[in-house]
């Protein structure tokens, strides 16, 4: 009986403490227009991917700063857009990356023009790891070899996931071949596939000559001995040179920043014409319901500005191989609209 | 042995707590191991990698095991991988052997889990190299082999195949997702359905509807004559549980555990295929398969040892290739990602402490799961003592809450549950077969992707036969499985005919005697 009373007292105290905690939290949160429980949906169904990882870092910091209960939900792009459509109160926010407008440019079902249908929020970080790889025993040592081979009439198959970040590098490569070797661009063939494991498998099976991957997912494969069926080699990182220069010096795994710089411009040149080289930085940003209270946009901008000014988040992001890249909503919207126009040109060139 | 310093009391408490919470998640229809791991994933920030992994692996093992409880007692697969547990578990519960059935499941589960952990520990990198030999073609053939179970499970093969085709058709409704390398276009629906059916029907609401709601509708149709379920069902009627039930079933136990581990290590194939394959193989290879589907312990052993063995199997590609083997390990990879650790082919040699910690957590979680479930089962099994008029509304409520929760609050999933509940009821009324339908639904989507991608990659139908020796072996197994089902079908029909002749003969004799007497 004594034990029961003790347990009852403990449980009661814990419940009381929890209630008080929740009450005080709610009271503090109610100071701003953003209140209650906030669900941050992301355009990926994976909790192991970069979108979840980066969103978790940002949301964790925001929740602490605003003293709100915020949770990241990996629901996938179409579900996330539909969820965002339904909630104009601000209790549902979305974090996604360039796929949100690239999907629209590529005509993927379920993707609308984000600049028309939603409010584009602040940018948060760059993932500099968008990469293209070949088997370690491939005859193509560099991306120039790939371009030259396609120009000479060889068919080169590239495994990508269609309609987004994975395809934009492929489109740019095709565009470059069309400029340098007009009429040969059809020799570059897309092998439409799904997850990273599917793309890797296409390489292991010899069904693709080049695959889209990432520094994070594929770096360990590049360190395998050449006689291993799984061994790969980077030939191209789409990131800008100054983006990679901001990456931690030790790089990722045992691949240093110095080594990664070998695979970006100017060492790798994918022409867009007029001496301009194609680069692509995969950037994460908030998306909001169009009818959401503008005061919430402002509140999140201010909170993030403070968080980034404090500097802790940059350390966390860099440790996770992200490049911190905060731009407030207005600036971000303009910047991303320009970025979209730039890639729209490439896509329309090759269609 | 440096990893021993990481194994403190908190580590074991978290693994044990994970197993307990996982069992609860698995036991509630609609809640899954994947959901349990996803909900607790952010805790890995606070707990750190090793403590976080202890919790998440406990949740994984518990979540998979917990699915057996509603499968046996309520005929509702708690998780998609416990679908074959319903085939024999529920008939046993109806015969008053619920506790016995659950104890068989628990023992099969722990042995399956431990065998797969041992295989993971000893052969992970080697098996990862083997698993990459399975391309789209071989994966399609594995799914085809699992689909051949439809022939074995059906009482009438034609009806069974028809039901399976309906299941496959239902699974193809929605978009051909770009995340599968598709074109993102929707099919098999009208335009007005797109807002609801863009991603097709969710698996769990369909599963719970077809099995759970339809069972309740069928029971409701009979009326509340019996008042108490306990009047009809006793928890431990008859002999009760004895370890002797495993006598002569060791081959089944080990084979099913190997099948579960093997299927687990093939990324994308999934747990439901593991238990379905193990069940088919037992049905095809056992001397007496006539009782399977009517309450045979060997069916439970096959199903539960295979689905728990999946846990170790699915960790093989995760830790050796950086590729998750199933949906739960896909969430688990998040724990590594959040800690900034990359899993890949060099993960095990570069992170020996984490590797040993994971193995310890996996084994410990299996042992905790065993003790928790084995000794609590007689209390859990008492659920069948609850009067129908109280039990059924609670089940419906749990089903609805589970369906609503599965995609974090999509009301259409509740409608899916109800639609498929009614469909399941009608299907049984008009004589179609539920199990082939649902197996078709579970495996149809994967079969499509692997079939289309095989053709896209290789450009010829002959590749399905000529791709590799593995493909040829798989064809052999598919043909053997179908032949076996056909032969068994003929034998069963001949036996029925003989029994009918004997009954008719004796009736005639009896009536003849009657005449004589009169």
mmCIF file with all atom_site columns, C-alpha atoms in Angstrom, chain B residues 133-326:
data_model
loop_
_atom_site.group_PDB
_atom_site.id
_atom_site.type_symbol
_atom_site.label_atom_id
_atom_site.label_alt_id
_atom_site.label_comp_id
_atom_site.label_asym_id
_atom_site.label_entity_id
_atom_site.label_seq_id
_atom_site.pdbx_PDB_ins_code
_atom_site.Cartn_x
_atom_site.Cartn_y
_atom_site.Cartn_z
_atom_site.occupancy
_atom_site.B_iso_or_equiv
_atom_site.pdbx_formal_charge
_atom_site.auth_seq_id
_atom_site.auth_comp_id
_atom_site.auth_asym_id
_atom_site.auth_atom_id
_atom_site.pdbx_PDB_model_num
ATOM 1   C CA . UNK B 1 133 ? 23.413  -9.644  -57.022 1.00 0.00 ? 133 UNK B CA 1
ATOM 2   C CA . UNK B 1 134 ? 19.648  -9.163  -56.683 1.00 0.00 ? 134 UNK B CA 1
ATOM 3   C CA . UNK B 1 135 ? 18.738  -6.540  -59.234 1.00 0.00 ? 135 UNK B CA 1
ATOM 4   C CA . UNK B 1 136 ? 15.244  -5.552  -60.391 1.00 0.00 ? 136 UNK B CA 1
ATOM 5   C CA . UNK B 1 137 ? 14.889  -8.902  -62.231 1.00 0.00 ? 137 UNK B CA 1
ATOM 6   C CA . UNK B 1 138 ? 15.681  -11.128 -59.240 1.00 0.00 ? 138 UNK B CA 1
ATOM 7   C CA . UNK B 1 139 ? 13.575  -8.970  -56.923 1.00 0.00 ? 139 UNK B CA 1
ATOM 8   C CA . UNK B 1 140 ? 10.631  -9.288  -59.309 1.00 0.00 ? 140 UNK B CA 1
ATOM 9   C CA . UNK B 1 141 ? 11.066  -13.080 -59.263 1.00 0.00 ? 141 UNK B CA 1
ATOM 10  C CA . UNK B 1 142 ? 11.172  -13.107 -55.448 1.00 0.00 ? 142 UNK B CA 1
ATOM 11  C CA . UNK B 1 143 ? 7.861   -11.212 -55.429 1.00 0.00 ? 143 UNK B CA 1
ATOM 12  C CA . UNK B 1 144 ? 6.490   -13.635 -58.027 1.00 0.00 ? 144 UNK B CA 1
ATOM 13  C CA . UNK B 1 145 ? 7.542   -16.527 -55.796 1.00 0.00 ? 145 UNK B CA 1
ATOM 14  C CA . UNK B 1 146 ? 5.751   -14.897 -52.865 1.00 0.00 ? 146 UNK B CA 1
ATOM 15  C CA . UNK B 1 147 ? 2.686   -14.364 -55.072 1.00 0.00 ? 147 UNK B CA 1
ATOM 16  C CA . UNK B 1 148 ? 2.676   -18.072 -55.931 1.00 0.00 ? 148 UNK B CA 1
ATOM 17  C CA . UNK B 1 149 ? 1.462   -18.581 -52.356 1.00 0.00 ? 149 UNK B CA 1
ATOM 18  C CA . UNK B 1 150 ? -1.932  -17.527 -53.675 1.00 0.00 ? 150 UNK B CA 1
ATOM 19  C CA . UNK B 1 151 ? -2.179  -20.892 -55.431 1.00 0.00 ? 151 UNK B CA 1
ATOM 20  C CA . UNK B 1 152 ? -1.303  -22.778 -52.236 1.00 0.00 ? 152 UNK B CA 1
ATOM 21  C CA . UNK B 1 153 ? -3.610  -20.753 -50.006 1.00 0.00 ? 153 UNK B CA 1
ATOM 22  C CA . UNK B 1 154 ? -6.718  -20.868 -52.153 1.00 0.00 ? 154 UNK B CA 1
ATOM 23  C CA . UNK B 1 155 ? -9.437  -23.417 -51.645 1.00 0.00 ? 155 UNK B CA 1
ATOM 24  C CA . UNK B 1 156 ? -10.386 -22.931 -55.286 1.00 0.00 ? 156 UNK B CA 1
ATOM 25  C CA . UNK B 1 157 ? -7.365  -21.989 -57.371 1.00 0.00 ? 157 UNK B CA 1
ATOM 26  C CA . UNK B 1 158 ? -9.340  -20.080 -59.991 1.00 0.00 ? 158 UNK B CA 1
ATOM 27  C CA . UNK B 1 159 ? -11.168 -18.020 -57.382 1.00 0.00 ? 159 UNK B CA 1
ATOM 28  C CA . UNK B 1 160 ? -7.913  -17.493 -55.498 1.00 0.00 ? 160 UNK B CA 1
ATOM 29  C CA . UNK B 1 161 ? -6.088  -16.223 -58.568 1.00 0.00 ? 161 UNK B CA 1
ATOM 30  C CA . UNK B 1 162 ? -9.035  -13.966 -59.435 1.00 0.00 ? 162 UNK B CA 1
ATOM 31  C CA . UNK B 1 163 ? -9.008  -12.557 -55.887 1.00 0.00 ? 163 UNK B CA 1
ATOM 32  C CA . UNK B 1 164 ? -5.234  -12.041 -56.087 1.00 0.00 ? 164 UNK B CA 1
ATOM 33  C CA . UNK B 1 165 ? -5.590  -10.161 -59.380 1.00 0.00 ? 165 UNK B CA 1
ATOM 34  C CA . UNK B 1 166 ? -8.202  -7.870  -57.796 1.00 0.00 ? 166 UNK B CA 1
ATOM 35  C CA . UNK B 1 167 ? -5.706  -7.212  -54.987 1.00 0.00 ? 167 UNK B CA 1
ATOM 36  C CA . UNK B 1 168 ? -2.962  -6.347  -57.475 1.00 0.00 ? 168 UNK B CA 1
ATOM 37  C CA . UNK B 1 169 ? -5.345  -4.078  -59.398 1.00 0.00 ? 169 UNK B CA 1
ATOM 38  C CA . UNK B 1 170 ? -6.258  -2.216  -56.200 1.00 0.00 ? 170 UNK B CA 1
ATOM 39  C CA . UNK B 1 171 ? -2.573  -1.774  -55.355 1.00 0.00 ? 171 UNK B CA 1
ATOM 40  C CA . UNK B 1 172 ? -1.894  -0.072  -58.696 1.00 0.00 ? 172 UNK B CA 1
ATOM 41  C CA . UNK B 1 173 ? -4.424  2.703   -58.142 1.00 0.00 ? 173 UNK B CA 1
ATOM 42  C CA . UNK B 1 174 ? -2.610  6.024   -57.655 1.00 0.00 ? 174 UNK B CA 1
ATOM 43  C CA . UNK B 1 175 ? 0.457   7.583   -59.203 1.00 0.00 ? 175 UNK B CA 1
ATOM 44  C CA . UNK B 1 176 ? 3.494   5.818   -60.575 1.00 0.00 ? 176 UNK B CA 1
ATOM 45  C CA . UNK B 1 177 ? 5.700   7.745   -58.209 1.00 0.00 ? 177 UNK B CA 1
ATOM 46  C CA . UNK B 1 178 ? 8.814   9.534   -59.425 1.00 0.00 ? 178 UNK B CA 1
ATOM 47  C CA . UNK B 1 179 ? 10.486  8.316   -56.243 1.00 0.00 ? 179 UNK B CA 1
ATOM 48  C CA . UNK B 1 180 ? 10.254  4.846   -57.828 1.00 0.00 ? 180 UNK B CA 1
ATOM 49  C CA . UNK B 1 181 ? 11.614  6.206   -61.090 1.00 0.00 ? 181 UNK B CA 1
ATOM 50  C CA . UNK B 1 182 ? 8.104   6.519   -62.507 1.00 0.00 ? 182 UNK B CA 1
ATOM 51  C CA . UNK B 1 183 ? 6.466   9.323   -64.447 1.00 0.00 ? 183 UNK B CA 1
ATOM 52  C CA . UNK B 1 184 ? 4.403   10.695  -61.545 1.00 0.00 ? 184 UNK B CA 1
ATOM 53  C CA . UNK B 1 185 ? 1.129   10.242  -63.458 1.00 0.00 ? 185 UNK B CA 1
ATOM 54  C CA . UNK B 1 186 ? -1.982  8.834   -61.856 1.00 0.00 ? 186 UNK B CA 1
ATOM 55  C CA . UNK B 1 187 ? -3.915  5.875   -63.269 1.00 0.00 ? 187 UNK B CA 1
ATOM 56  C CA . UNK B 1 188 ? -6.921  3.638   -62.664 1.00 0.00 ? 188 UNK B CA 1
ATOM 57  C CA . UNK B 1 189 ? -9.042  6.472   -61.286 1.00 0.00 ? 189 UNK B CA 1
ATOM 58  C CA . UNK B 1 190 ? -11.267 9.341   -62.331 1.00 0.00 ? 190 UNK B CA 1
ATOM 59  C CA . UNK B 1 191 ? -10.018 12.924  -62.121 1.00 0.00 ? 191 UNK B CA 1
ATOM 60  C CA . UNK B 1 192 ? -12.222 13.793  -59.142 1.00 0.00 ? 192 UNK B CA 1
ATOM 61  C CA . UNK B 1 193 ? -10.530 11.020  -57.113 1.00 0.00 ? 193 UNK B CA 1
ATOM 62  C CA . UNK B 1 194 ? -7.036  12.462  -57.503 1.00 0.00 ? 194 UNK B CA 1
ATOM 63  C CA . UNK B 1 195 ? -7.010  14.620  -54.366 1.00 0.00 ? 195 UNK B CA 1
ATOM 64  C CA . UNK B 1 196 ? -7.716  11.510  -52.278 1.00 0.00 ? 196 UNK B CA 1
ATOM 65  C CA . UNK B 1 197 ? -6.104  8.719   -54.233 1.00 0.00 ? 197 UNK B CA 1
ATOM 66  C CA . UNK B 1 198 ? -2.999  10.397  -55.623 1.00 0.00 ? 198 UNK B CA 1
ATOM 67  C CA . UNK B 1 199 ? -0.779  8.059   -53.636 1.00 0.00 ? 199 UNK B CA 1
ATOM 68  C CA . UNK B 1 200 ? -3.239  5.160   -53.735 1.00 0.00 ? 200 UNK B CA 1
ATOM 69  C CA . UNK B 1 201 ? -4.780  3.366   -50.783 1.00 0.00 ? 201 UNK B CA 1
ATOM 70  C CA . UNK B 1 202 ? -2.613  3.182   -47.669 1.00 0.00 ? 202 UNK B CA 1
ATOM 71  C CA . UNK B 1 203 ? -1.630  -0.378  -46.821 1.00 0.00 ? 203 UNK B CA 1
ATOM 72  C CA . UNK B 1 204 ? -2.527  -0.518  -43.146 1.00 0.00 ? 204 UNK B CA 1
ATOM 73  C CA . UNK B 1 205 ? -6.066  0.883   -43.347 1.00 0.00 ? 205 UNK B CA 1
ATOM 74  C CA . UNK B 1 206 ? -6.722  -1.615  -46.146 1.00 0.00 ? 206 UNK B CA 1
ATOM 75  C CA . UNK B 1 207 ? -5.271  -4.458  -44.094 1.00 0.00 ? 207 UNK B CA 1
ATOM 76  C CA . UNK B 1 208 ? -7.147  -3.560  -40.923 1.00 0.00 ? 208 UNK B CA 1
ATOM 77  C CA . UNK B 1 209 ? -10.355 -2.972  -42.861 1.00 0.00 ? 209 UNK B CA 1
ATOM 78  C CA . UNK B 1 210 ? -10.295 -6.239  -44.771 1.00 0.00 ? 210 UNK B CA 1
ATOM 79  C CA . UNK B 1 211 ? -9.338  -8.335  -41.762 1.00 0.00 ? 211 UNK B CA 1
ATOM 80  C CA . UNK B 1 212 ? -10.609 -6.435  -38.723 1.00 0.00 ? 212 UNK B CA 1
ATOM 81  C CA . UNK B 1 213 ? -13.757 -4.568  -39.727 1.00 0.00 ? 213 UNK B CA 1
ATOM 82  C CA . UNK B 1 214 ? -15.039 -7.353  -41.977 1.00 0.00 ? 214 UNK B CA 1
ATOM 83  C CA . UNK B 1 215 ? -14.571 -9.922  -39.183 1.00 0.00 ? 215 UNK B CA 1
ATOM 84  C CA . UNK B 1 216 ? -16.626 -7.713  -36.886 1.00 0.00 ? 216 UNK B CA 1
ATOM 85  C CA . UNK B 1 217 ? -19.312 -7.268  -39.553 1.00 0.00 ? 217 UNK B CA 1
ATOM 86  C CA . UNK B 1 218 ? -19.508 -11.037 -40.012 1.00 0.00 ? 218 UNK B CA 1
ATOM 87  C CA . UNK B 1 219 ? -19.752 -11.533 -36.260 1.00 0.00 ? 219 UNK B CA 1
ATOM 88  C CA . UNK B 1 220 ? -22.342 -8.780  -35.972 1.00 0.00 ? 220 UNK B CA 1
ATOM 89  C CA . UNK B 1 221 ? -24.408 -10.469 -38.642 1.00 0.00 ? 221 UNK B CA 1
ATOM 90  C CA . UNK B 1 222 ? -24.621 -13.573 -36.480 1.00 0.00 ? 222 UNK B CA 1
ATOM 91  C CA . UNK B 1 223 ? -26.155 -11.417 -33.748 1.00 0.00 ? 223 UNK B CA 1
ATOM 92  C CA . UNK B 1 224 ? -25.311 -11.212 -30.084 1.00 0.00 ? 224 UNK B CA 1
ATOM 93  C CA . UNK B 1 225 ? -26.743 -14.589 -29.206 1.00 0.00 ? 225 UNK B CA 1
ATOM 94  C CA . UNK B 1 226 ? -23.706 -15.719 -27.265 1.00 0.00 ? 226 UNK B CA 1
ATOM 95  C CA . UNK B 1 227 ? -23.442 -12.489 -25.270 1.00 0.00 ? 227 UNK B CA 1
ATOM 96  C CA . UNK B 1 228 ? -20.017 -13.277 -23.937 1.00 0.00 ? 228 UNK B CA 1
ATOM 97  C CA . UNK B 1 229 ? -17.221 -14.191 -26.262 1.00 0.00 ? 229 UNK B CA 1
ATOM 98  C CA . UNK B 1 230 ? -15.917 -16.284 -23.384 1.00 0.00 ? 230 UNK B CA 1
ATOM 99  C CA . UNK B 1 231 ? -18.942 -18.552 -23.699 1.00 0.00 ? 231 UNK B CA 1
ATOM 100 C CA . UNK B 1 232 ? -17.595 -19.608 -27.050 1.00 0.00 ? 232 UNK B CA 1
ATOM 101 C CA . UNK B 1 233 ? -13.911 -19.060 -26.594 1.00 0.00 ? 233 UNK B CA 1
ATOM 102 C CA . UNK B 1 234 ? -11.920 -20.249 -23.634 1.00 0.00 ? 234 UNK B CA 1
ATOM 103 C CA . UNK B 1 235 ? -8.379  -18.969 -23.298 1.00 0.00 ? 235 UNK B CA 1
ATOM 104 C CA . UNK B 1 236 ? -6.652  -22.258 -22.645 1.00 0.00 ? 236 UNK B CA 1
ATOM 105 C CA . UNK B 1 237 ? -9.129  -24.939 -23.502 1.00 0.00 ? 237 UNK B CA 1
ATOM 106 C CA . UNK B 1 238 ? -7.693  -28.383 -23.920 1.00 0.00 ? 238 UNK B CA 1
ATOM 107 C CA . UNK B 1 239 ? -4.042  -29.202 -23.628 1.00 0.00 ? 239 UNK B CA 1
ATOM 108 C CA . UNK B 1 240 ? -2.569  -25.694 -23.327 1.00 0.00 ? 240 UNK B CA 1
ATOM 109 C CA . UNK B 1 241 ? 0.996   -24.876 -24.293 1.00 0.00 ? 241 UNK B CA 1
ATOM 110 C CA . UNK B 1 242 ? 3.870   -27.314 -24.123 1.00 0.00 ? 242 UNK B CA 1
ATOM 111 C CA . UNK B 1 243 ? 7.294   -27.104 -25.705 1.00 0.00 ? 243 UNK B CA 1
ATOM 112 C CA . UNK B 1 244 ? 6.543   -30.441 -27.377 1.00 0.00 ? 244 UNK B CA 1
ATOM 113 C CA . UNK B 1 245 ? 4.615   -28.462 -29.987 1.00 0.00 ? 245 UNK B CA 1
ATOM 114 C CA . UNK B 1 246 ? 8.031   -27.610 -31.482 1.00 0.00 ? 246 UNK B CA 1
ATOM 115 C CA . UNK B 1 247 ? 8.960   -31.295 -31.745 1.00 0.00 ? 247 UNK B CA 1
ATOM 116 C CA . UNK B 1 248 ? 9.687   -32.133 -35.369 1.00 0.00 ? 248 UNK B CA 1
ATOM 117 C CA . UNK B 1 249 ? 9.341   -28.469 -36.324 1.00 0.00 ? 249 UNK B CA 1
ATOM 118 C CA . UNK B 1 250 ? 12.969  -27.458 -35.955 1.00 0.00 ? 250 UNK B CA 1
ATOM 119 C CA . UNK B 1 251 ? 13.539  -27.515 -39.715 1.00 0.00 ? 251 UNK B CA 1
ATOM 120 C CA . UNK B 1 252 ? 10.566  -25.219 -40.208 1.00 0.00 ? 252 UNK B CA 1
ATOM 121 C CA . UNK B 1 253 ? 11.849  -22.869 -37.500 1.00 0.00 ? 253 UNK B CA 1
ATOM 122 C CA . UNK B 1 254 ? 15.363  -22.646 -38.894 1.00 0.00 ? 254 UNK B CA 1
ATOM 123 C CA . UNK B 1 255 ? 14.274  -22.516 -42.549 1.00 0.00 ? 255 UNK B CA 1
ATOM 124 C CA . UNK B 1 256 ? 11.738  -19.751 -41.873 1.00 0.00 ? 256 UNK B CA 1
ATOM 125 C CA . UNK B 1 257 ? 14.312  -17.776 -39.875 1.00 0.00 ? 257 UNK B CA 1
ATOM 126 C CA . UNK B 1 258 ? 16.726  -18.028 -42.790 1.00 0.00 ? 258 UNK B CA 1
ATOM 127 C CA . UNK B 1 259 ? 13.998  -16.981 -45.242 1.00 0.00 ? 259 UNK B CA 1
ATOM 128 C CA . UNK B 1 260 ? 13.146  -13.978 -43.030 1.00 0.00 ? 260 UNK B CA 1
ATOM 129 C CA . UNK B 1 261 ? 16.805  -12.953 -42.795 1.00 0.00 ? 261 UNK B CA 1
ATOM 130 C CA . UNK B 1 262 ? 17.318  -13.461 -46.524 1.00 0.00 ? 262 UNK B CA 1
ATOM 131 C CA . UNK B 1 263 ? 14.272  -11.435 -47.579 1.00 0.00 ? 263 UNK B CA 1
ATOM 132 C CA . UNK B 1 264 ? 15.155  -8.769  -45.017 1.00 0.00 ? 264 UNK B CA 1
ATOM 133 C CA . UNK B 1 265 ? 18.532  -8.213  -46.593 1.00 0.00 ? 265 UNK B CA 1
ATOM 134 C CA . UNK B 1 266 ? 16.997  -7.447  -50.003 1.00 0.00 ? 266 UNK B CA 1
ATOM 135 C CA . UNK B 1 267 ? 16.267  -3.719  -49.911 1.00 0.00 ? 267 UNK B CA 1
ATOM 136 C CA . UNK B 1 268 ? 12.694  -2.883  -50.849 1.00 0.00 ? 268 UNK B CA 1
ATOM 137 C CA . UNK B 1 269 ? 11.211  -6.368  -50.642 1.00 0.00 ? 269 UNK B CA 1
ATOM 138 C CA . UNK B 1 270 ? 9.868   -6.043  -47.097 1.00 0.00 ? 270 UNK B CA 1
ATOM 139 C CA . UNK B 1 271 ? 8.559   -8.023  -44.166 1.00 0.00 ? 271 UNK B CA 1
ATOM 140 C CA . UNK B 1 272 ? 5.208   -9.120  -45.520 1.00 0.00 ? 272 UNK B CA 1
ATOM 141 C CA . UNK B 1 273 ? 6.959   -10.949 -48.371 1.00 0.00 ? 273 UNK B CA 1
ATOM 142 C CA . UNK B 1 274 ? 9.232   -12.643 -45.794 1.00 0.00 ? 274 UNK B CA 1
ATOM 143 C CA . UNK B 1 275 ? 6.400   -14.151 -43.764 1.00 0.00 ? 275 UNK B CA 1
ATOM 144 C CA . UNK B 1 276 ? 4.372   -15.022 -46.881 1.00 0.00 ? 276 UNK B CA 1
ATOM 145 C CA . UNK B 1 277 ? 7.369   -16.831 -48.411 1.00 0.00 ? 277 UNK B CA 1
ATOM 146 C CA . UNK B 1 278 ? 8.149   -18.721 -45.205 1.00 0.00 ? 278 UNK B CA 1
ATOM 147 C CA . UNK B 1 279 ? 4.507   -19.738 -44.870 1.00 0.00 ? 279 UNK B CA 1
ATOM 148 C CA . UNK B 1 280 ? 4.358   -20.979 -48.478 1.00 0.00 ? 280 UNK B CA 1
ATOM 149 C CA . UNK B 1 281 ? 7.534   -22.971 -48.130 1.00 0.00 ? 281 UNK B CA 1
ATOM 150 C CA . UNK B 1 282 ? 6.238   -24.639 -44.966 1.00 0.00 ? 282 UNK B CA 1
ATOM 151 C CA . UNK B 1 283 ? 2.950   -25.407 -46.685 1.00 0.00 ? 283 UNK B CA 1
ATOM 152 C CA . UNK B 1 284 ? 4.753   -26.854 -49.694 1.00 0.00 ? 284 UNK B CA 1
ATOM 153 C CA . UNK B 1 285 ? 7.378   -28.828 -47.815 1.00 0.00 ? 285 UNK B CA 1
ATOM 154 C CA . UNK B 1 286 ? 5.580   -30.129 -44.740 1.00 0.00 ? 286 UNK B CA 1
ATOM 155 C CA . UNK B 1 287 ? 4.270   -33.684 -44.761 1.00 0.00 ? 287 UNK B CA 1
ATOM 156 C CA . UNK B 1 288 ? 0.854   -32.645 -43.501 1.00 0.00 ? 288 UNK B CA 1
ATOM 157 C CA . UNK B 1 289 ? -0.283  -29.261 -44.750 1.00 0.00 ? 289 UNK B CA 1
ATOM 158 C CA . UNK B 1 290 ? -3.992  -30.053 -44.605 1.00 0.00 ? 290 UNK B CA 1
ATOM 159 C CA . UNK B 1 291 ? -4.410  -28.232 -41.286 1.00 0.00 ? 291 UNK B CA 1
ATOM 160 C CA . UNK B 1 292 ? -2.527  -25.103 -42.353 1.00 0.00 ? 292 UNK B CA 1
ATOM 161 C CA . UNK B 1 293 ? -4.908  -22.175 -42.434 1.00 0.00 ? 293 UNK B CA 1
ATOM 162 C CA . UNK B 1 294 ? -7.196  -23.927 -39.955 1.00 0.00 ? 294 UNK B CA 1
ATOM 163 C CA . UNK B 1 295 ? -5.103  -23.496 -36.817 1.00 0.00 ? 295 UNK B CA 1
ATOM 164 C CA . UNK B 1 296 ? -1.822  -25.317 -37.373 1.00 0.00 ? 296 UNK B CA 1
ATOM 165 C CA . UNK B 1 297 ? 1.119   -24.471 -35.071 1.00 0.00 ? 297 UNK B CA 1
ATOM 166 C CA . UNK B 1 298 ? 3.594   -24.873 -37.934 1.00 0.00 ? 298 UNK B CA 1
ATOM 167 C CA . UNK B 1 299 ? 1.946   -21.951 -39.755 1.00 0.00 ? 299 UNK B CA 1
ATOM 168 C CA . UNK B 1 300 ? 2.541   -19.720 -36.741 1.00 0.00 ? 300 UNK B CA 1
ATOM 169 C CA . UNK B 1 301 ? 6.125   -20.909 -36.387 1.00 0.00 ? 301 UNK B CA 1
ATOM 170 C CA . UNK B 1 302 ? 6.847   -20.131 -40.050 1.00 0.00 ? 302 UNK B CA 1
ATOM 171 C CA . UNK B 1 303 ? 5.203   -16.723 -39.991 1.00 0.00 ? 303 UNK B CA 1
ATOM 172 C CA . UNK B 1 304 ? 6.552   -15.392 -36.698 1.00 0.00 ? 304 UNK B CA 1
ATOM 173 C CA . UNK B 1 305 ? 10.101  -16.738 -36.939 1.00 0.00 ? 305 UNK B CA 1
ATOM 174 C CA . UNK B 1 306 ? 10.359  -15.231 -40.439 1.00 0.00 ? 306 UNK B CA 1
ATOM 175 C CA . UNK B 1 307 ? 9.013   -11.812 -39.563 1.00 0.00 ? 307 UNK B CA 1
ATOM 176 C CA . UNK B 1 308 ? 11.247  -11.433 -36.517 1.00 0.00 ? 308 UNK B CA 1
ATOM 177 C CA . UNK B 1 309 ? 14.245  -12.734 -38.447 1.00 0.00 ? 309 UNK B CA 1
ATOM 178 C CA . UNK B 1 310 ? 13.607  -9.824  -40.779 1.00 0.00 ? 310 UNK B CA 1
ATOM 179 C CA . UNK B 1 311 ? 15.037  -7.465  -38.147 1.00 0.00 ? 311 UNK B CA 1
ATOM 180 C CA . UNK B 1 312 ? 18.589  -8.801  -38.396 1.00 0.00 ? 312 UNK B CA 1
ATOM 181 C CA . UNK B 1 313 ? 18.272  -9.275  -42.146 1.00 0.00 ? 313 UNK B CA 1
ATOM 182 C CA . UNK B 1 314 ? 17.170  -5.692  -42.796 1.00 0.00 ? 314 UNK B CA 1
ATOM 183 C CA . UNK B 1 315 ? 20.149  -4.409  -40.809 1.00 0.00 ? 315 UNK B CA 1
ATOM 184 C CA . UNK B 1 316 ? 22.590  -6.186  -43.168 1.00 0.00 ? 316 UNK B CA 1
ATOM 185 C CA . UNK B 1 317 ? 22.265  -3.780  -46.124 1.00 0.00 ? 317 UNK B CA 1
ATOM 186 C CA . UNK B 1 318 ? 21.835  -0.850  -43.725 1.00 0.00 ? 318 UNK B CA 1
ATOM 187 C CA . UNK B 1 319 ? 25.142  -1.429  -41.982 1.00 0.00 ? 319 UNK B CA 1
ATOM 188 C CA . UNK B 1 320 ? 27.069  -2.899  -44.909 1.00 0.00 ? 320 UNK B CA 1
ATOM 189 C CA . UNK B 1 321 ? 25.857  -0.750  -47.791 1.00 0.00 ? 321 UNK B CA 1
ATOM 190 C CA . UNK B 1 322 ? 24.188  2.225   -46.108 1.00 0.00 ? 322 UNK B CA 1
ATOM 191 C CA . UNK B 1 323 ? 20.916  1.113   -47.646 1.00 0.00 ? 323 UNK B CA 1
ATOM 192 C CA . UNK B 1 324 ? 17.904  0.356   -45.448 1.00 0.00 ? 324 UNK B CA 1
ATOM 193 C CA . UNK B 1 325 ? 16.401  -3.116  -45.860 1.00 0.00 ? 325 UNK B CA 1
ATOM 194 C CA . UNK B 1 326 ? 12.834  -2.159  -44.891 1.00 0.00 ? 326 UNK B CA 1
#
